[in-house]
mmCIF file with all atom_site columns, N, CA and C in Angstrom:
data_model
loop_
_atom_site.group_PDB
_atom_site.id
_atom_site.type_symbol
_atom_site.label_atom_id
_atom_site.label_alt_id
_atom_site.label_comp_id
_atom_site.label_asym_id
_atom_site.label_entity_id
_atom_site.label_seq_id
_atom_site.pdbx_PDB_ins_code
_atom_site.Cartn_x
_atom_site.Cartn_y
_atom_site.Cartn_z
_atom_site.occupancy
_atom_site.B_iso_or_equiv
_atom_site.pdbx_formal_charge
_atom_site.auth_seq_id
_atom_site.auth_comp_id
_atom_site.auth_asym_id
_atom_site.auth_atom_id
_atom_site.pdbx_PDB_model_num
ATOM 1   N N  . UNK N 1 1  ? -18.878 11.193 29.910  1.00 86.00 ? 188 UNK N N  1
ATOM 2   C CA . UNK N 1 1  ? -19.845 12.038 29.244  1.00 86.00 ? 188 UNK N CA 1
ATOM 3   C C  . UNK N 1 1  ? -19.489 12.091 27.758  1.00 86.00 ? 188 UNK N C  1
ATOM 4   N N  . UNK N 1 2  ? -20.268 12.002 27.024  1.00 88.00 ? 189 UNK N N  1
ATOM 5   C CA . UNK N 1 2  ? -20.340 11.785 25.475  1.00 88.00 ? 189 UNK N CA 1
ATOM 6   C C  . UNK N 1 2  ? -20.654 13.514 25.175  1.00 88.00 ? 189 UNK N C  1
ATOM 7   N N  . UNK N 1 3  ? -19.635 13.433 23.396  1.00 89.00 ? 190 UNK N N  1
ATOM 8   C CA . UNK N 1 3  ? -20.166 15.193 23.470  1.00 89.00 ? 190 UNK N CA 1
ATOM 9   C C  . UNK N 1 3  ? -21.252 15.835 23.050  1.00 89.00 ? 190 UNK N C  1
ATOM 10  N N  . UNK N 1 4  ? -22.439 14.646 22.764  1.00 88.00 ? 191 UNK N N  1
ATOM 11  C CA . UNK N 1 4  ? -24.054 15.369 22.602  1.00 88.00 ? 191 UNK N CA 1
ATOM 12  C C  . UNK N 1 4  ? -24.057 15.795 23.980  1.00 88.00 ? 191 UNK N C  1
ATOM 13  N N  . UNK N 1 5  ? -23.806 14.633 24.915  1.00 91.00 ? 192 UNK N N  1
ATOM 14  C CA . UNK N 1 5  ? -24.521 15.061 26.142  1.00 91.00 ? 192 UNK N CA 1
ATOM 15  C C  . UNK N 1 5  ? -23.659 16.902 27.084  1.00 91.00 ? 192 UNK N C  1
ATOM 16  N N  . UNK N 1 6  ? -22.189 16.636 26.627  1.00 91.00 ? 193 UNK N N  1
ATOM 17  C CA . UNK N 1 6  ? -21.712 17.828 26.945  1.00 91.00 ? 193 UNK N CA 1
ATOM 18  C C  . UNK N 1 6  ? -22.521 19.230 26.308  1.00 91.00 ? 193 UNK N C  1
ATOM 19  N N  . UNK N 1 7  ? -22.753 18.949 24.973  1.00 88.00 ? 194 UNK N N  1
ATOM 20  C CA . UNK N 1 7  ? -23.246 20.210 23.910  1.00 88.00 ? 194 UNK N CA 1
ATOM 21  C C  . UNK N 1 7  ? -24.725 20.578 24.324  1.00 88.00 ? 194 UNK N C  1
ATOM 22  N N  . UNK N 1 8  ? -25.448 19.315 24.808  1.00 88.00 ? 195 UNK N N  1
ATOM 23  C CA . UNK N 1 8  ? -26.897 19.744 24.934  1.00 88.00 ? 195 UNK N CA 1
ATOM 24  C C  . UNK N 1 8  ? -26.551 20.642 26.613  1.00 88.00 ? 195 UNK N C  1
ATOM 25  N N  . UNK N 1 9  ? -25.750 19.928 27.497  1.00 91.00 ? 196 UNK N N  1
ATOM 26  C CA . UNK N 1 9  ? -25.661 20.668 28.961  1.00 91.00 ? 196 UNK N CA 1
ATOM 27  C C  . UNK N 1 9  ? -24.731 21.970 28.712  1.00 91.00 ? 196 UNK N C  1
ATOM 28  N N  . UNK N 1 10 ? -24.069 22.595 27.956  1.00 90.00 ? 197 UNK N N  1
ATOM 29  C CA . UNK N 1 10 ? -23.124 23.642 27.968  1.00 90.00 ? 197 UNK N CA 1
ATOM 30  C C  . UNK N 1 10 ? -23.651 24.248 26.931  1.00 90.00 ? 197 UNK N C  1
ATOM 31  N N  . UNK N 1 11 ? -24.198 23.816 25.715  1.00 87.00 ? 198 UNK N N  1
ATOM 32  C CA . UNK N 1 11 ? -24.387 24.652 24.546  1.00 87.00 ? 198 UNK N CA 1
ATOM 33  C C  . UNK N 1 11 ? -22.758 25.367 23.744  1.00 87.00 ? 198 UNK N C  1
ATOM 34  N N  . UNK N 1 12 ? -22.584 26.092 23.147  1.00 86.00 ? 199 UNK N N  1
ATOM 35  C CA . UNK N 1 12 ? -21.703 25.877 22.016  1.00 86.00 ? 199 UNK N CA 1
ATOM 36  C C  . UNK N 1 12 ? -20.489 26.652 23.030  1.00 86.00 ? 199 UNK N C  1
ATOM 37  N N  . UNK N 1 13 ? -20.109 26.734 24.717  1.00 90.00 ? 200 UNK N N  1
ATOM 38  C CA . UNK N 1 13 ? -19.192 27.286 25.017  1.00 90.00 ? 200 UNK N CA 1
ATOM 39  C C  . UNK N 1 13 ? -17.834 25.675 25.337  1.00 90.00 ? 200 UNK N C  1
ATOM 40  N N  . UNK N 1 14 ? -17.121 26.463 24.274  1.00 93.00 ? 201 UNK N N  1
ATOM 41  C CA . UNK N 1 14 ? -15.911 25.741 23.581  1.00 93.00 ? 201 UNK N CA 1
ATOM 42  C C  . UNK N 1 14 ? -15.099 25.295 24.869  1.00 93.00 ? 201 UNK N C  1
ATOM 43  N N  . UNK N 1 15 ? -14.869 26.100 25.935  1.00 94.00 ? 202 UNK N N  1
ATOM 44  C CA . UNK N 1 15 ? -13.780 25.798 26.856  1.00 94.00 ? 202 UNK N CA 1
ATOM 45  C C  . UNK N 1 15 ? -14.731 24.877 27.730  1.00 94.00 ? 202 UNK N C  1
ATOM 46  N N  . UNK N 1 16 ? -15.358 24.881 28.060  1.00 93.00 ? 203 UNK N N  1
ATOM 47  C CA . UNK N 1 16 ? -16.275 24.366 29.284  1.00 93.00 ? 203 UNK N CA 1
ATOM 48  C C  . UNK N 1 16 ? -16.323 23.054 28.517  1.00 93.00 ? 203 UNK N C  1
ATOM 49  N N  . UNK N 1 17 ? -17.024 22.840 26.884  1.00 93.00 ? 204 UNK N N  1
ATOM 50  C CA . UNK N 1 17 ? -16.467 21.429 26.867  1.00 93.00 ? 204 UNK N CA 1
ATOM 51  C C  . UNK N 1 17 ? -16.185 20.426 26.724  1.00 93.00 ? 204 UNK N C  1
ATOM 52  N N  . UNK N 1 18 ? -14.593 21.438 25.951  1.00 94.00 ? 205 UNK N N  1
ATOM 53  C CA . UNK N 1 18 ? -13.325 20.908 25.992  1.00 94.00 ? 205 UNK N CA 1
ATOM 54  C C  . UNK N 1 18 ? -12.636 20.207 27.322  1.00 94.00 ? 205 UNK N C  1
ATOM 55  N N  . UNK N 1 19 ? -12.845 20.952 28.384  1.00 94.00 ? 206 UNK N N  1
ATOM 56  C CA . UNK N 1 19 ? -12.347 20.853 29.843  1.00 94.00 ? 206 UNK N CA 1
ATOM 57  C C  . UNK N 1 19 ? -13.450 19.820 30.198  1.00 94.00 ? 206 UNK N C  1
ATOM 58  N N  . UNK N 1 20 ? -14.708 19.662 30.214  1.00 93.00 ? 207 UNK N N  1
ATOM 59  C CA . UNK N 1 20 ? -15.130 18.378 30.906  1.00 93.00 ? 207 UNK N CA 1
ATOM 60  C C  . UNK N 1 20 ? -14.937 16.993 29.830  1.00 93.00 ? 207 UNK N C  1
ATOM 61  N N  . UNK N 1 21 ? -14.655 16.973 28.722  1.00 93.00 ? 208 UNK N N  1
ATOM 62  C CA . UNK N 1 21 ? -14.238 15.602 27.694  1.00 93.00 ? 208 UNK N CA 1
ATOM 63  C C  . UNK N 1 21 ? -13.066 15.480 27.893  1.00 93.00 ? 208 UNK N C  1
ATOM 64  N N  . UNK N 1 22 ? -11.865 16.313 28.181  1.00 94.00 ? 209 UNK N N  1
ATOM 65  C CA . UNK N 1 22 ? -10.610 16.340 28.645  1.00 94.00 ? 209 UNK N CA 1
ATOM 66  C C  . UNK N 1 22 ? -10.106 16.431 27.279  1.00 94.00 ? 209 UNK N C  1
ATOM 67  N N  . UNK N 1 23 ? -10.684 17.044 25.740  1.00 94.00 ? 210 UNK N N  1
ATOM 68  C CA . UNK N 1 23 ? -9.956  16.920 24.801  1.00 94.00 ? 210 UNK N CA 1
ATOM 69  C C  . UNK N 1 23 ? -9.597  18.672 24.463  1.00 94.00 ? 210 UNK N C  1
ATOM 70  N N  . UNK N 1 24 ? -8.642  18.830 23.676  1.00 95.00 ? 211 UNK N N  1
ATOM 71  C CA . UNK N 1 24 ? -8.555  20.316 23.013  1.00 95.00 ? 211 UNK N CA 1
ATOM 72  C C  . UNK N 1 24 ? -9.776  21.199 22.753  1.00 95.00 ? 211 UNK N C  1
ATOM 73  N N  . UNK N 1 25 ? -9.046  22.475 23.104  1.00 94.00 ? 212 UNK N N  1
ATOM 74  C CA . UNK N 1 25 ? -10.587 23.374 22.479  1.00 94.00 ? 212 UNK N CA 1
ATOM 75  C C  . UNK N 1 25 ? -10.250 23.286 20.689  1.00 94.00 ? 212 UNK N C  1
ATOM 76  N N  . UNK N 1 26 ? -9.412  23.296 20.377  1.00 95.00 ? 213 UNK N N  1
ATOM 77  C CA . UNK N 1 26 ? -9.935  23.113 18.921  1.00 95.00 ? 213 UNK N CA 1
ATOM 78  C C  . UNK N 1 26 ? -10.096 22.170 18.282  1.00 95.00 ? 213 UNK N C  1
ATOM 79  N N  . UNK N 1 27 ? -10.583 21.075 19.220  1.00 95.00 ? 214 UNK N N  1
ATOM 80  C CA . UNK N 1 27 ? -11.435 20.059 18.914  1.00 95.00 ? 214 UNK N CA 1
ATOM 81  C C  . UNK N 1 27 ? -12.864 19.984 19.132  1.00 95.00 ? 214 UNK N C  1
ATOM 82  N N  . UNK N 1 28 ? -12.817 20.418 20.242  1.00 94.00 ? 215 UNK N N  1
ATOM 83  C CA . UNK N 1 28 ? -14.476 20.596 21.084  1.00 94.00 ? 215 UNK N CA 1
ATOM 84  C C  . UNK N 1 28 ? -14.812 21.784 20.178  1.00 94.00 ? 215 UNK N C  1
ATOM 85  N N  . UNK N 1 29 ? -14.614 23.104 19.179  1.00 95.00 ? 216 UNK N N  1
ATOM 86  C CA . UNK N 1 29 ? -14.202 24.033 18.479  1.00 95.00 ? 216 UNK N CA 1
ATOM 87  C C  . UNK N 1 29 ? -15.547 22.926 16.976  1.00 95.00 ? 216 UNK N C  1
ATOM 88  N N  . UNK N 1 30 ? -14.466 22.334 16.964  1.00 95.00 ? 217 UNK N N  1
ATOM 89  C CA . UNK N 1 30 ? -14.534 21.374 15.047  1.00 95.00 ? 217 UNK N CA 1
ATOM 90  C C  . UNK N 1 30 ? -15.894 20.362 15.701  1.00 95.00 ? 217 UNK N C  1
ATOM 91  N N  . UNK N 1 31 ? -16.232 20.121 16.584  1.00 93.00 ? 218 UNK N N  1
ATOM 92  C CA . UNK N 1 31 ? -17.054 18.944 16.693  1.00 93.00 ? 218 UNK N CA 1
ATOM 93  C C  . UNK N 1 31 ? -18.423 19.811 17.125  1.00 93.00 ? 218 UNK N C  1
ATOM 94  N N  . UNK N 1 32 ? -18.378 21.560 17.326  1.00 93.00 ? 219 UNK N N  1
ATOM 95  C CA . UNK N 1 32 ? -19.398 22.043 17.898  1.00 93.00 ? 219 UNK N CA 1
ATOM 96  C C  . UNK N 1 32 ? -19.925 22.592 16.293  1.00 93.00 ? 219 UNK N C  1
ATOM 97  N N  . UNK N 1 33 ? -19.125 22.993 15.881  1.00 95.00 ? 220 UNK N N  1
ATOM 98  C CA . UNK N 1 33 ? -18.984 23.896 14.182  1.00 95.00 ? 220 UNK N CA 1
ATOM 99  C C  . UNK N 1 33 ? -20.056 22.307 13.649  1.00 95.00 ? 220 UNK N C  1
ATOM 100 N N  . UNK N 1 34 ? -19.574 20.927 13.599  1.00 94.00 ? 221 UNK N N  1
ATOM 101 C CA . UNK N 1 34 ? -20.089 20.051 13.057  1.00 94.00 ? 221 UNK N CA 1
ATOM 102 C C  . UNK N 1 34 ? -21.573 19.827 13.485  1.00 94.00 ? 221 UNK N C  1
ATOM 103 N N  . UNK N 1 35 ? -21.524 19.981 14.657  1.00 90.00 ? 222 UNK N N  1
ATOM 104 C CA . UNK N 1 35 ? -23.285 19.969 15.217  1.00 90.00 ? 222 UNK N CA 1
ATOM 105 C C  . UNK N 1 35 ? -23.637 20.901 14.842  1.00 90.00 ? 222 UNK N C  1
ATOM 106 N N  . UNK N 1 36 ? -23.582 22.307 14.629  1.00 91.00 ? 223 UNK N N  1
ATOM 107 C CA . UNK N 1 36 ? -24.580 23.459 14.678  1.00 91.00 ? 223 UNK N CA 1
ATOM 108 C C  . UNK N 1 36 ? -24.593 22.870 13.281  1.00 91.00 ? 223 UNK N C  1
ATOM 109 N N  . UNK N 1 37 ? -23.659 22.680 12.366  1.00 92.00 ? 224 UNK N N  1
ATOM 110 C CA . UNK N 1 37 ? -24.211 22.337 10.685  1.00 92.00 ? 224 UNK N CA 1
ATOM 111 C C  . UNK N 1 37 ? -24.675 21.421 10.590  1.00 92.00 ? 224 UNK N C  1
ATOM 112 N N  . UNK N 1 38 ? -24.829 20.154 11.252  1.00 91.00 ? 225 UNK N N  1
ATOM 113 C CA . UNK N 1 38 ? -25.737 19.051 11.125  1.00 91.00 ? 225 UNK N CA 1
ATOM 114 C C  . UNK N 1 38 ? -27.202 20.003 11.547  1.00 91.00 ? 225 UNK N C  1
ATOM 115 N N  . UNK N 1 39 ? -27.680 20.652 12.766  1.00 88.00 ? 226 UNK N N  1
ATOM 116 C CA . UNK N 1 39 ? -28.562 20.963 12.974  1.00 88.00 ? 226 UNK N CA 1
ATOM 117 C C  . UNK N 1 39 ? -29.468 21.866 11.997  1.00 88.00 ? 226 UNK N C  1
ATOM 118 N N  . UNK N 1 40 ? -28.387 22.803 11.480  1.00 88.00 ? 227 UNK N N  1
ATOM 119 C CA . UNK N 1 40 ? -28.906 23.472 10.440  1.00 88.00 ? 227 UNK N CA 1
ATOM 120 C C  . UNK N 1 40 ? -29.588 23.073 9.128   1.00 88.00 ? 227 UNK N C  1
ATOM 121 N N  . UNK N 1 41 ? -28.717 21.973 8.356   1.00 87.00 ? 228 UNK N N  1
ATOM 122 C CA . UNK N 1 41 ? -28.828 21.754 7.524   1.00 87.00 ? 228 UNK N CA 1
ATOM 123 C C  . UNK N 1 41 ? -30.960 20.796 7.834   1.00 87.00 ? 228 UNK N C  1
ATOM 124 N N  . UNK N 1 42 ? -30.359 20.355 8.709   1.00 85.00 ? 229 UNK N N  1
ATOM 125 C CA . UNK N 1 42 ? -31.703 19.223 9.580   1.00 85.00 ? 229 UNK N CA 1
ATOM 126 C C  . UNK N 1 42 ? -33.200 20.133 9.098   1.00 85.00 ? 229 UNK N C  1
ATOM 127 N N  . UNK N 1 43 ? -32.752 21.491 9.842   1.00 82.00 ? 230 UNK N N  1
ATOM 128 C CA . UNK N 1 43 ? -33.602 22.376 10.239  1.00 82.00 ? 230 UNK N CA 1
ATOM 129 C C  . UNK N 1 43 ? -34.142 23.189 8.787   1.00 82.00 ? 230 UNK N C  1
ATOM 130 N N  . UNK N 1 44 ? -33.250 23.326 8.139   1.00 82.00 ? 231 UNK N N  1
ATOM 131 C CA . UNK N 1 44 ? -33.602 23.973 6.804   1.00 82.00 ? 231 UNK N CA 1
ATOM 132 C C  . UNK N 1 44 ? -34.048 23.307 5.430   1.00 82.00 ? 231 UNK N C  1
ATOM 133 N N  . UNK N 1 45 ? -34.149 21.844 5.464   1.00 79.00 ? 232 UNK N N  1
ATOM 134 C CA . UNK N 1 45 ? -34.199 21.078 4.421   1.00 79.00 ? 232 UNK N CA 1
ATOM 135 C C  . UNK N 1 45 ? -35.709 21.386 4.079   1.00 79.00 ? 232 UNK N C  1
ATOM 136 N N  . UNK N 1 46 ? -36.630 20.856 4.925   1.00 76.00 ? 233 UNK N N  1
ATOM 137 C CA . UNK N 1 46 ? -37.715 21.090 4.733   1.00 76.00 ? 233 UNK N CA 1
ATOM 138 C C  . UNK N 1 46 ? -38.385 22.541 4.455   1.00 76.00 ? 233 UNK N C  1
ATOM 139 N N  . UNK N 1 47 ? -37.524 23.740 4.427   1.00 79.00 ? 234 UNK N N  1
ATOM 140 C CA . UNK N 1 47 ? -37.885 24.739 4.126   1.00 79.00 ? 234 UNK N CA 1
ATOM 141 C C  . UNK N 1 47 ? -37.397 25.380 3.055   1.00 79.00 ? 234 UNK N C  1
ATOM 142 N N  . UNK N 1 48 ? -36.520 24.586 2.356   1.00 81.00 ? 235 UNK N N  1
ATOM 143 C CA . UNK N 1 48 ? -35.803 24.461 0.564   1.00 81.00 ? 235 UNK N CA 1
ATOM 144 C C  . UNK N 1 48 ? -36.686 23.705 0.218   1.00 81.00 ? 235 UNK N C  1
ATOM 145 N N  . UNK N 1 49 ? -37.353 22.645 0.076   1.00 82.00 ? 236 UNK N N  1
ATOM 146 C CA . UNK N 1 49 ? -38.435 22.025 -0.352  1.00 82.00 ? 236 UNK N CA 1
ATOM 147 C C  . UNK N 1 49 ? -39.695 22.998 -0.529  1.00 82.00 ? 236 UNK N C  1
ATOM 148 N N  . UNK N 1 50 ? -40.105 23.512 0.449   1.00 84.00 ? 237 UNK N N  1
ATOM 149 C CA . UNK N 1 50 ? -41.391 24.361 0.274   1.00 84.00 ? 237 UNK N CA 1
ATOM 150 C C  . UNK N 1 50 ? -41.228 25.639 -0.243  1.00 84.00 ? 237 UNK N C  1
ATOM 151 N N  . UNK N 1 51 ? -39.907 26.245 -0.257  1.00 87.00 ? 238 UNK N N  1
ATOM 152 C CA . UNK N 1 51 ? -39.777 27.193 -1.147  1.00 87.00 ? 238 UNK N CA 1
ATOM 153 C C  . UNK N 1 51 ? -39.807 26.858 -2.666  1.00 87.00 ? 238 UNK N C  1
ATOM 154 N N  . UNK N 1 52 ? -39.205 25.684 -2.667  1.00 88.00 ? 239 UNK N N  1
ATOM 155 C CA . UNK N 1 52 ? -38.955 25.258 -4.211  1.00 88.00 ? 239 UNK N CA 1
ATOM 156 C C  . UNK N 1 52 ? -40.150 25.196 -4.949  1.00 88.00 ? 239 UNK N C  1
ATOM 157 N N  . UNK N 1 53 ? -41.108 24.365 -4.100  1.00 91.00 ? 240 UNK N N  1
ATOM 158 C CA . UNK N 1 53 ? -42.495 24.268 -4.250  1.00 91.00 ? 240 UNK N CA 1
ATOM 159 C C  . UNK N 1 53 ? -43.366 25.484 -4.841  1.00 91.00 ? 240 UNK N C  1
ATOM 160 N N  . UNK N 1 54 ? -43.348 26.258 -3.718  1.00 91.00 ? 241 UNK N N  1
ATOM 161 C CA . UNK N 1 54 ? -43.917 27.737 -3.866  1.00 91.00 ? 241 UNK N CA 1
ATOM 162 C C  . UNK N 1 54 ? -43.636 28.606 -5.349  1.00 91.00 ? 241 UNK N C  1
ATOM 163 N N  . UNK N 1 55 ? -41.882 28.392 -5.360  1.00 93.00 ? 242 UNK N N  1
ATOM 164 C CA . UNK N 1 55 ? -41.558 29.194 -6.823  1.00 93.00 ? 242 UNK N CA 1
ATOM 165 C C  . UNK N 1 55 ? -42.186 28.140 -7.745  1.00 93.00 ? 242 UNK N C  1
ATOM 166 N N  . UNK N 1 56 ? -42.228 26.861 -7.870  1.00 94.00 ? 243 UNK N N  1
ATOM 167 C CA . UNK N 1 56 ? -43.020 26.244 -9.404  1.00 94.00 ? 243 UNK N CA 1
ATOM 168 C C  . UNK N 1 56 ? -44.499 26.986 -9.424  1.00 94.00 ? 243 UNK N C  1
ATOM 169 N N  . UNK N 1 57 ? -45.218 26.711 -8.292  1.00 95.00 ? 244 UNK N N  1
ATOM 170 C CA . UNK N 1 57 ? -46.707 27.346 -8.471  1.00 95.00 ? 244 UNK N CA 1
ATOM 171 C C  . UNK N 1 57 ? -46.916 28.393 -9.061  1.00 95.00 ? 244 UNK N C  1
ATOM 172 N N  . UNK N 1 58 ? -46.268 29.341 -8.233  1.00 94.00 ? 245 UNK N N  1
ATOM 173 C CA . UNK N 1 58 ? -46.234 31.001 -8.439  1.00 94.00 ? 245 UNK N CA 1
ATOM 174 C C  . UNK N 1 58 ? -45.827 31.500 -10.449 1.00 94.00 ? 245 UNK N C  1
ATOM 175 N N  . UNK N 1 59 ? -44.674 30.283 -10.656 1.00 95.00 ? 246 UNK N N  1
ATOM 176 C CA . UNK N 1 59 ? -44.193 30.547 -11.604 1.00 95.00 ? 246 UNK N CA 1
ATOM 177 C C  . UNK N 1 59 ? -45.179 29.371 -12.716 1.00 95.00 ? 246 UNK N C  1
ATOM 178 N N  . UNK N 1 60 ? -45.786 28.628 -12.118 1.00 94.00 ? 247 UNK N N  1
ATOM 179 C CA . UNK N 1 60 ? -46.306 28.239 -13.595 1.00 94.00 ? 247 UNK N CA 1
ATOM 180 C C  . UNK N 1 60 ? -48.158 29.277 -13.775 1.00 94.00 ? 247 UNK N C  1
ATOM 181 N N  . UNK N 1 61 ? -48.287 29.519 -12.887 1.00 94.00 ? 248 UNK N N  1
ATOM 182 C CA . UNK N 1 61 ? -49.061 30.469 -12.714 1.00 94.00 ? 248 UNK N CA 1
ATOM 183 C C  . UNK N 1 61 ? -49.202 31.635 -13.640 1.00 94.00 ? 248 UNK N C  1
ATOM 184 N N  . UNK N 1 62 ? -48.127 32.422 -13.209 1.00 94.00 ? 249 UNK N N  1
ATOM 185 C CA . UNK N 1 62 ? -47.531 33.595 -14.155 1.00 94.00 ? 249 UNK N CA 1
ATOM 186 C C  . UNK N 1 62 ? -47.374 32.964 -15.726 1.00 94.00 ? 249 UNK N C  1
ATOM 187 N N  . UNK N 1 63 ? -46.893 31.775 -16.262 1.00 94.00 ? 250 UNK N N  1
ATOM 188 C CA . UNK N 1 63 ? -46.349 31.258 -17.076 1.00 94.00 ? 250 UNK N CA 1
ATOM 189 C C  . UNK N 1 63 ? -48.333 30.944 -17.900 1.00 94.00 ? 250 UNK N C  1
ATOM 190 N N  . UNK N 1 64 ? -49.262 30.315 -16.883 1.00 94.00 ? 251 UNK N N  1
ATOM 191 C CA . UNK N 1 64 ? -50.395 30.121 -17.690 1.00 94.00 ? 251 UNK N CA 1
ATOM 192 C C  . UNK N 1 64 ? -51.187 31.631 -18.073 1.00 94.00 ? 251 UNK N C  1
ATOM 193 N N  . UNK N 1 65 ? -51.601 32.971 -16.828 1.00 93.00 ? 252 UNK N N  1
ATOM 194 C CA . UNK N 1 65 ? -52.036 33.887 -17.107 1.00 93.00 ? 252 UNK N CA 1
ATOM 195 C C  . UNK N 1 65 ? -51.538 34.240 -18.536 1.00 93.00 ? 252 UNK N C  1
ATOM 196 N N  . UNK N 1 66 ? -49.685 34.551 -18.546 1.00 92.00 ? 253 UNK N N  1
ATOM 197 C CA . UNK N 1 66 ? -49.277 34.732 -20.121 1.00 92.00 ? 253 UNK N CA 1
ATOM 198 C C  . UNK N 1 66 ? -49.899 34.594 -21.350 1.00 92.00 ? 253 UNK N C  1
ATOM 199 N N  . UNK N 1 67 ? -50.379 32.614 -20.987 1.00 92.00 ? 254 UNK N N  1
ATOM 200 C CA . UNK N 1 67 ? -50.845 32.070 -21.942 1.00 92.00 ? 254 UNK N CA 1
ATOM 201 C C  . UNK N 1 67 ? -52.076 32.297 -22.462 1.00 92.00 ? 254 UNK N C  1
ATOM 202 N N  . UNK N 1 68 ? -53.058 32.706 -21.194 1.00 91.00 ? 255 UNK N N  1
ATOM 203 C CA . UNK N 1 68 ? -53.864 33.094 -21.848 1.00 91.00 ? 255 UNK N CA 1
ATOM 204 C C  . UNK N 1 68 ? -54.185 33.980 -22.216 1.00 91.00 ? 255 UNK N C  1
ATOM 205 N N  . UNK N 1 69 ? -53.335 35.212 -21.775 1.00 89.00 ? 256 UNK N N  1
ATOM 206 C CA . UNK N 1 69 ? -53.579 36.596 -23.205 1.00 89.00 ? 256 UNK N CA 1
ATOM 207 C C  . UNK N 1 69 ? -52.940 36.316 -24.222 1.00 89.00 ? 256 UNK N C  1
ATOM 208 N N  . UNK N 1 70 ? -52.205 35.428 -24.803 1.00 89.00 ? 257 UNK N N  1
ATOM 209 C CA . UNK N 1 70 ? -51.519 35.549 -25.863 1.00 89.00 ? 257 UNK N CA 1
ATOM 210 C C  . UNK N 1 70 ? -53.031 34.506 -27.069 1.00 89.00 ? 257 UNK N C  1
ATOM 211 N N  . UNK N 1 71 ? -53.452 34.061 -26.148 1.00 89.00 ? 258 UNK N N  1
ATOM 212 C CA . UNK N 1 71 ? -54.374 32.942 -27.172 1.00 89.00 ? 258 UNK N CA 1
ATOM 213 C C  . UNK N 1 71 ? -55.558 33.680 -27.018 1.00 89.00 ? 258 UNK N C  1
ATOM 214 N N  . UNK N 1 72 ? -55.918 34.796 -26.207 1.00 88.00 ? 259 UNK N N  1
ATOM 215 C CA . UNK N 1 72 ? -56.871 35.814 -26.043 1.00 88.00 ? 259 UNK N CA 1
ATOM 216 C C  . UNK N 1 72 ? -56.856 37.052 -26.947 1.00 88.00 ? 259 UNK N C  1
ATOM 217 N N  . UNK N 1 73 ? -55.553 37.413 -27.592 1.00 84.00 ? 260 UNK N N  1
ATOM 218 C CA . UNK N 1 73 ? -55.244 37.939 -28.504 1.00 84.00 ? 260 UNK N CA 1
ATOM 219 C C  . UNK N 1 73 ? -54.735 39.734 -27.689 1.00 84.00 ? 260 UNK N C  1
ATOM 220 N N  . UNK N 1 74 ? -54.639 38.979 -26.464 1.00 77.00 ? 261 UNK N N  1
ATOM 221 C CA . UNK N 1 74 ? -54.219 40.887 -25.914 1.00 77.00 ? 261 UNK N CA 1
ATOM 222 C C  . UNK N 1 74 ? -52.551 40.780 -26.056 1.00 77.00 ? 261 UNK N C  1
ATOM 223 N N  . UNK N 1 75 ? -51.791 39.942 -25.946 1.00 67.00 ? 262 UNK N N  1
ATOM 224 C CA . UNK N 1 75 ? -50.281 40.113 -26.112 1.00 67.00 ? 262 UNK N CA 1
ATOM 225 C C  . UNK N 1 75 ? -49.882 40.041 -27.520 1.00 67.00 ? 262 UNK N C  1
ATOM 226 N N  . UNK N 1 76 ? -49.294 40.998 -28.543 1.00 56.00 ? 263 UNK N N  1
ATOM 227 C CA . UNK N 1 76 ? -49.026 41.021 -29.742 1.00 56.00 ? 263 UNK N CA 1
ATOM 228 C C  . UNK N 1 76 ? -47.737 40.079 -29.531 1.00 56.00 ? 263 UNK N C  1
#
């Protein structure tokens, strides 16, 4: 058994497996820590992108309204 296939059948309990790969728990420990951050990072990329997105709009937005009271003559 390979340790995707252990992690997807046990999920992140460390002793269970450690004990079916036959290696250390603070290995099965470092290789579960490494999947949940591969998954995370997986899972969140695309939602740093669309935030990033969101703040340019929002902010060039705010940045044109500015512009046009200042060339409208309401901002001294």
């Amino acid at each position: 058994m390979t340790f995707s296939q252990a992690y997807t059948l046990y999920g992140p309990d460390v002793e269970r497996i450690a004990r079916r790969l036959g290696i250390a728990p603070h290995e099965a420990d470092r290789r579960i820590n490494a999947e949940m951050n591969k998954r995370h990072k997986e899972r969140t990329a695309g939602d740093r992108e669309a935030r990033r997105k969101e703040y340019r709009r929002d902010y060039n937005l705010r940045i044109r309204d500015q512009l046009r009271k200042i060339r409208a003559g309401m901002v001294a």
